[in-house]
Amino acid sequence: MQEADVVKPKKNIGAGRQCTICNQRRAALKRPKTLEQICRECFYVVFEEEIHRVIVDNQLFKPGERIAIGASGGKDSTVLAYVLSELNRRHNYELDLFLLSVDEGITGYRDDSLETVKRNEIQYGLPLKVVSYKELYGWTMDEIVKMIGLKNNCTFCGVFRRQALDRGAALLKVDKLATGHNADDIAETVLLNILRGDIARLSRCTSITTGEDGPIPRCKPFKYTYEKEIVMYAYFKRLDYFSTECIYSPNAYRGFAREFIKDLERIRPSAILDIIKSGEDFRISTSTKMPEQGTCERCGYISSQKWCKACILLEGLNRGLPKLGIGRSRGITTDRSNDMKQSNGIKNIQSKQCGTLDF
């Protein structure tokens, strides 16, 4: 054999490196957030302890509170349910925890993910409440997409889901709603609000607790937790979660911000936390006119307009004009007499109202 044909074995760089925290066990992963090489056991400890510190430092919960966990069956909400259950027992938070899911009516996606949530209900011993778009609004997302198409469908889903979670939380009579929004999600939202020029949302999107002046406050225990570390935790713990992406989301505007964030993270891992810090430090000029929060004249939900966004979207769907609520909603009539009219054979909007919230 000629010398050129000899294949020299490559050195396994990093093989056998010790955990930088305990210096006893072999490192199993490099933390995306800090780039530390640590073992699984230490990863579990620091991951859970960081979330515990966020909860304590920000006083997210009070003893005796009823907390609903927004559960989709995905990695974020599944890890949140597991970790909150563990921390609640370990640190004696004295919380009553519940799982709250929304069935948007997406065949081949949500029906499958809800099965995962139902298994989580048994695995974690947490009561589950499911509310559906069909029951609340008279429409499923499959039906909405047939009418509106693949463009702008995420607008409907996002608006309806937000209100559906609040209504489910009201039925459970909880004090707060905990969601699995992670650091990546919040950084994406900061960028989206800058790109859209949405000053009102930009001023509050980095808040760890929102809606304190609304029906149900929402909190984000994963505000500083990287998505990659949530995935690693779920993988190493062998948690039961649903990993398929929504079939209607590939064209979502948020996807472009998500890809940009991932590119930044590859160059500099701290970019995610830096964007969040920038969002926290934004100051809105005193001369900037901000929307005044009130209540929807039709359903009673919080709104800065006469009608909330959900009612406007429903008006368009039920009148056969699905694009009515897309973009700016100025000029949309809220005259009661219009509610009684039929339009192109489409069922009257009064047949399925957005619904008055009972708080």
Coordinates of C-alpha atoms in Angstrom, one line a residue:
M1 CA 0.0 0.0 0.0
Q2 CA 1.4 3.4 -1.0
E3 CA 1.8 6.0 1.7
A4 CA -0.8 8.2 0.1
D5 CA -3.4 5.5 0.6
V6 CA -2.9 5.3 4.4
V7 CA -5.8 6.9 6.2
K8 CA -4.7 8.2 9.5
P9 CA -7.4 8.1 12.3
K10 CA -8.8 11.5 13.3
K11 CA -8.4 12.6 16.8
N12 CA -11.7 12.7 18.7
I13 CA -11.5 16.3 19.8
G14 CA -13.2 16.8 23.1
A15 CA -13.6 13.1 23.8
G16 CA -13.4 12.4 27.5
R17 CA -13.7 16.0 28.6
Q18 CA -14.9 16.4 32.1
C19 CA -17.9 18.4 33.1
T20 CA -16.9 22.0 33.9
I21 CA -19.3 22.1 36.8
C22 CA -18.8 18.9 38.8
N23 CA -15.4 17.8 37.3
Q24 CA -16.4 14.2 38.0
R25 CA -18.5 13.0 35.1
R26 CA -17.9 13.2 31.4
A27 CA -19.4 16.1 29.5
A28 CA -22.5 15.1 27.5
L29 CA -23.3 18.4 25.8
K30 CA -22.2 22.0 25.2
R31 CA -24.8 24.5 26.5
P32 CA -26.0 26.7 23.6
K33 CA -26.5 29.5 26.1
T34 CA -23.1 29.6 27.8
L35 CA -21.0 27.2 25.7
E36 CA -20.1 25.3 28.9
Q37 CA -19.4 21.6 28.4
I38 CA -21.3 19.8 31.1
C39 CA -22.8 16.4 32.0
R40 CA -26.5 15.5 31.9
E41 CA -26.9 15.6 35.6
C42 CA -25.5 19.1 36.0
F43 CA -27.5 20.2 32.9
Y44 CA -30.7 19.2 34.6
V45 CA -29.7 21.0 37.8
V46 CA -28.7 24.3 36.2
F47 CA -31.6 24.3 33.7
E48 CA -34.2 23.8 36.5
E49 CA -32.4 26.1 38.9
E50 CA -32.3 29.0 36.3
I51 CA -36.0 28.7 35.8
H52 CA -36.6 28.6 39.6
R53 CA -34.5 31.8 40.0
V54 CA -36.6 33.5 37.3
I55 CA -39.8 32.5 39.0
V56 CA -38.6 33.7 42.5
D57 CA -36.8 36.9 41.4
N58 CA -39.8 38.0 39.3
Q59 CA -42.4 36.8 41.9
L60 CA -44.3 35.1 39.1
F61 CA -46.5 33.1 41.5
K62 CA -48.0 33.4 45.0
P63 CA -48.7 30.4 47.4
G64 CA -52.2 29.0 46.9
E65 CA -52.6 30.3 43.3
R66 CA -54.3 28.3 40.6
I67 CA -52.1 28.3 37.5
A68 CA -53.1 27.2 34.0
I69 CA -50.3 26.0 31.8
G70 CA -50.9 26.6 28.1
A71 CA -50.3 23.1 26.7
S72 CA -50.1 22.4 23.0
G73 CA -48.3 19.1 23.2
G74 CA -45.1 20.7 21.8
K75 CA -41.6 20.7 23.4
D76 CA -42.0 24.1 25.1
S77 CA -45.3 23.5 26.9
T78 CA -44.4 19.9 27.7
V79 CA -41.1 20.9 29.3
L80 CA -42.9 23.7 31.1
A81 CA -45.5 21.4 32.5
Y82 CA -42.9 18.9 33.7
V83 CA -40.5 21.5 35.2
L84 CA -43.3 23.5 36.9
S85 CA -44.6 20.2 38.4
E86 CA -41.1 19.3 39.7
L87 CA -40.3 22.8 41.0
N88 CA -43.8 23.1 42.7
R89 CA -43.0 19.9 44.7
R90 CA -39.4 20.6 45.3
H91 CA -39.7 24.2 46.4
N92 CA -43.2 24.0 47.8
Y93 CA -44.7 26.7 45.7
E94 CA -48.1 25.5 46.9
L95 CA -49.7 26.0 43.4
D96 CA -52.6 24.2 41.9
L97 CA -51.5 23.4 38.4
F98 CA -53.8 22.7 35.4
L99 CA -53.2 22.0 31.7
L100 CA -55.2 24.2 29.2
S101 CA -55.3 23.3 25.5
V102 CA -56.8 24.9 22.5
D103 CA -58.2 22.8 19.7
E104 CA -57.9 25.0 16.6
G105 CA -59.4 22.3 14.4
I106 CA -56.4 21.4 12.2
T107 CA -56.7 17.9 10.9
G108 CA -53.5 15.9 11.1
Y109 CA -51.8 18.3 13.4
R110 CA -53.8 19.5 16.4
D111 CA -55.8 16.3 16.8
D112 CA -52.6 14.4 17.1
S113 CA -50.9 16.8 19.4
L114 CA -53.9 16.8 21.7
E115 CA -53.4 13.1 22.2
T116 CA -49.9 14.0 23.5
V117 CA -51.4 16.5 26.0
K118 CA -53.9 13.8 27.2
R119 CA -51.0 11.5 27.9
N120 CA -49.2 14.4 29.7
E121 CA -52.3 14.8 31.8
I122 CA -51.8 11.2 33.1
Q123 CA -48.0 11.3 33.3
Y124 CA -47.9 14.5 35.4
G125 CA -51.2 14.1 37.2
L126 CA -52.4 17.5 36.1
P127 CA -56.1 18.1 35.2
L128 CA -56.7 19.1 31.6
K129 CA -59.2 21.5 30.0
V130 CA -59.7 21.7 26.2
V131 CA -61.5 24.6 24.5
S132 CA -62.1 24.6 20.7
Y133 CA -62.4 27.2 18.0
K134 CA -65.5 25.4 16.8
E135 CA -67.3 25.7 20.1
L136 CA -66.2 29.3 20.8
Y137 CA -66.4 30.8 17.3
G138 CA -68.3 28.4 15.1
W139 CA -65.3 27.9 12.8
T140 CA -62.3 25.5 12.7
M141 CA -58.9 26.6 11.2
D142 CA -59.4 24.1 8.4
E143 CA -62.7 25.9 7.5
I144 CA -61.0 29.3 7.8
V145 CA -58.1 28.3 5.6
K146 CA -60.5 27.0 2.9
M147 CA -62.0 30.5 2.8
I148 CA -59.0 32.8 3.4
G149 CA -56.2 30.6 1.8
L150 CA -52.7 30.0 3.2
K151 CA -51.9 33.7 3.3
N152 CA -52.9 35.6 6.5
N153 CA -54.4 32.5 8.1
C154 CA -52.0 32.9 11.0
T155 CA -53.6 36.2 11.8
F156 CA -56.9 34.5 12.5
C157 CA -55.3 31.7 14.5
G158 CA -53.2 34.0 16.7
V159 CA -56.1 36.3 17.6
F160 CA -58.5 33.5 18.2
R161 CA -56.0 31.4 20.3
R162 CA -55.2 34.3 22.6
Q163 CA -58.8 34.8 23.4
A164 CA -59.5 31.1 23.6
L165 CA -56.8 30.7 26.2
D166 CA -58.3 33.5 28.3
R167 CA -61.7 32.0 28.1
G168 CA -60.4 28.6 29.0
A169 CA -58.5 30.1 31.9
A170 CA -61.7 31.8 33.1
L171 CA -63.6 28.5 33.0
L172 CA -60.8 27.0 35.2
K173 CA -61.0 30.0 37.5
V174 CA -57.2 30.3 37.6
D175 CA -55.2 33.3 38.8
K176 CA -52.6 33.2 36.1
L177 CA -51.8 31.6 32.8
A178 CA -48.2 30.3 32.3
T179 CA -47.0 30.0 28.7
G180 CA -44.0 28.2 27.2
H181 CA -42.7 31.3 25.3
N182 CA -38.9 31.0 25.3
A183 CA -36.0 33.4 24.8
D184 CA -36.0 32.7 21.0
D185 CA -39.7 33.5 20.8
I186 CA -39.3 36.8 22.6
A187 CA -36.3 37.9 20.5
E188 CA -38.3 37.1 17.4
T189 CA -41.3 39.2 18.7
V190 CA -39.0 42.2 19.4
L191 CA -37.7 42.1 15.8
L192 CA -41.2 41.6 14.4
N193 CA -42.6 44.6 16.3
I194 CA -39.7 46.7 15.1
L195 CA -40.3 45.6 11.5
R196 CA -44.0 46.3 11.8
G197 CA -43.5 49.6 13.6
D198 CA -45.8 48.3 16.4
I199 CA -44.8 50.6 19.2
A200 CA -47.5 49.5 21.6
R201 CA -46.5 45.9 21.4
L202 CA -42.8 46.7 21.4
S203 CA -43.2 48.4 24.7
R204 CA -44.6 45.3 26.4
C205 CA -43.4 42.3 24.5
T206 CA -40.4 41.6 26.7
S207 CA -42.4 41.8 29.9
I208 CA -42.2 38.6 31.8
T209 CA -45.8 39.1 33.1
T210 CA -48.4 40.8 30.9
G211 CA -52.1 41.5 31.1
E212 CA -52.0 42.4 34.8
D213 CA -54.7 45.0 34.1
G214 CA -56.7 42.5 31.9
P215 CA -58.8 39.4 32.6
I216 CA -56.0 36.9 33.2
P217 CA -52.3 37.8 33.8
R218 CA -49.9 35.8 31.7
C219 CA -46.3 34.9 32.7
K220 CA -43.3 33.4 30.8
P221 CA -41.0 31.3 33.1
F222 CA -38.9 30.5 30.0
K223 CA -38.2 34.1 29.1
Y224 CA -34.4 33.6 29.4
T225 CA -34.4 29.9 28.4
Y226 CA -33.0 29.0 24.9
E227 CA -35.1 26.9 22.6
K228 CA -32.1 24.5 22.0
E229 CA -31.7 23.8 25.7
I230 CA -35.5 23.1 26.0
V231 CA -35.1 20.6 23.2
M232 CA -32.0 19.0 24.9
Y233 CA -33.8 18.8 28.2
A234 CA -36.8 17.1 26.6
Y235 CA -34.6 14.7 24.7
F236 CA -32.4 13.7 27.7
K237 CA -35.4 13.4 30.0
R238 CA -37.2 11.4 27.3
L239 CA -40.4 13.5 27.7
D240 CA -43.4 12.7 25.6
Y241 CA -44.0 15.6 23.2
F242 CA -45.3 16.3 19.7
S243 CA -42.7 17.7 17.3
T244 CA -44.5 18.2 14.0
E245 CA -44.8 21.8 12.8
C246 CA -48.2 23.3 12.1
I247 CA -49.2 22.5 8.5
Y248 CA -50.3 26.1 7.9
S249 CA -47.3 27.9 9.5
P250 CA -44.5 27.6 6.8
N251 CA -45.5 30.9 5.2
A252 CA -45.9 32.8 8.4
Y253 CA -44.1 36.2 8.6
R254 CA -42.6 35.1 11.9
G255 CA -40.7 32.4 10.2
F256 CA -38.4 34.9 8.5
A257 CA -37.6 36.5 11.9
R258 CA -37.0 33.0 13.3
E259 CA -34.4 32.1 10.6
F260 CA -32.7 35.5 11.1
I261 CA -32.4 34.8 14.9
K262 CA -31.0 31.3 14.2
D263 CA -28.3 32.8 11.9
L264 CA -27.4 35.4 14.5
E265 CA -27.2 32.7 17.2
R266 CA -24.7 30.7 15.1
I267 CA -22.4 33.7 14.9
R268 CA -22.9 34.8 18.5
P269 CA -24.9 32.8 21.0
S270 CA -25.6 35.8 23.2
A271 CA -27.5 37.6 20.4
I272 CA -30.8 36.2 21.7
L273 CA -30.4 37.6 25.2
D274 CA -29.0 40.8 23.7
I275 CA -32.1 41.4 21.6
I276 CA -34.3 40.8 24.6
K277 CA -32.2 43.3 26.6
S278 CA -32.6 45.8 23.9
G279 CA -36.3 45.3 23.9
E280 CA -36.4 45.8 27.7
D281 CA -34.4 49.1 27.4
F282 CA -36.5 50.6 24.6
R283 CA -38.2 53.8 25.8
I284 CA -41.2 55.2 24.1
S285 CA -41.2 59.0 23.5
T286 CA -43.7 60.8 25.6
S287 CA -45.1 62.4 22.4
T288 CA -46.0 59.0 20.9
K289 CA -49.7 58.5 20.9
M290 CA -50.5 55.1 22.4
P291 CA -53.8 53.2 22.0
E292 CA -56.1 53.4 25.0
Q293 CA -57.3 50.0 26.3
G294 CA -61.0 49.5 26.7
T295 CA -63.5 46.7 26.2
C296 CA -65.1 45.4 23.0
E297 CA -68.7 46.8 22.7
R298 CA -69.8 43.4 21.4
C299 CA -68.2 40.7 23.5
G300 CA -66.7 42.5 26.4
Y301 CA -63.1 41.4 25.7
I302 CA -60.2 43.8 26.1
S303 CA -59.7 46.0 23.1
S304 CA -58.3 49.4 22.0
Q305 CA -61.1 49.7 19.4
K306 CA -64.9 49.6 19.6
W307 CA -64.7 45.9 18.5
C308 CA -61.9 43.5 19.4
K309 CA -59.9 41.9 16.7
A310 CA -61.6 38.6 17.1
C311 CA -65.1 40.1 16.6
I312 CA -63.9 41.9 13.5
L313 CA -62.4 38.8 12.0
L314 CA -65.6 36.8 12.8
E315 CA -67.6 39.6 11.1
G316 CA -65.6 39.1 8.0
L317 CA -65.9 35.3 8.1
N318 CA -69.6 35.2 8.7
R319 CA -70.3 37.8 6.0
G320 CA -68.2 36.0 3.4
L321 CA -65.6 38.7 3.5
P322 CA -62.6 37.1 5.2
K323 CA -60.2 39.9 4.4
L324 CA -62.3 42.4 6.2
G325 CA -60.3 42.2 9.4
I326 CA -56.8 41.8 7.9
G327 CA -54.6 44.9 8.4
R328 CA -56.1 48.1 9.6
S329 CA -59.7 47.9 10.8
R330 CA -60.7 51.5 10.4
G331 CA -64.0 52.2 8.9
I332 CA -65.6 48.8 9.9
T333 CA -69.1 49.5 11.0
T334 CA -70.3 48.1 14.3
D335 CA -73.9 49.2 13.8
R336 CA -76.2 46.6 15.4
S337 CA -78.5 46.8 12.4
N338 CA -75.8 45.3 10.2
D339 CA -75.6 42.3 12.5
M340 CA -79.1 41.2 11.5
K341 CA -78.4 41.2 7.8
Q342 CA -77.6 38.1 5.7
S343 CA -74.7 38.4 3.2
N344 CA -74.5 36.0 0.2
G345 CA -76.2 33.3 2.1
I346 CA -73.5 33.3 4.8
K347 CA -74.9 32.6 8.3
N348 CA -75.6 35.7 10.5
I349 CA -72.8 36.8 12.8
Q350 CA -75.2 36.7 15.7
S351 CA -75.5 32.9 15.3
K352 CA -72.1 32.5 16.9
Q353 CA -70.8 35.5 18.8
C354 CA -67.3 35.9 20.1
G355 CA -68.9 35.6 23.5
T356 CA -69.0 37.7 26.6
L357 CA -66.2 36.7 28.9
D358 CA -67.3 35.8 32.4
F359 CA -64.6 37.1 34.8

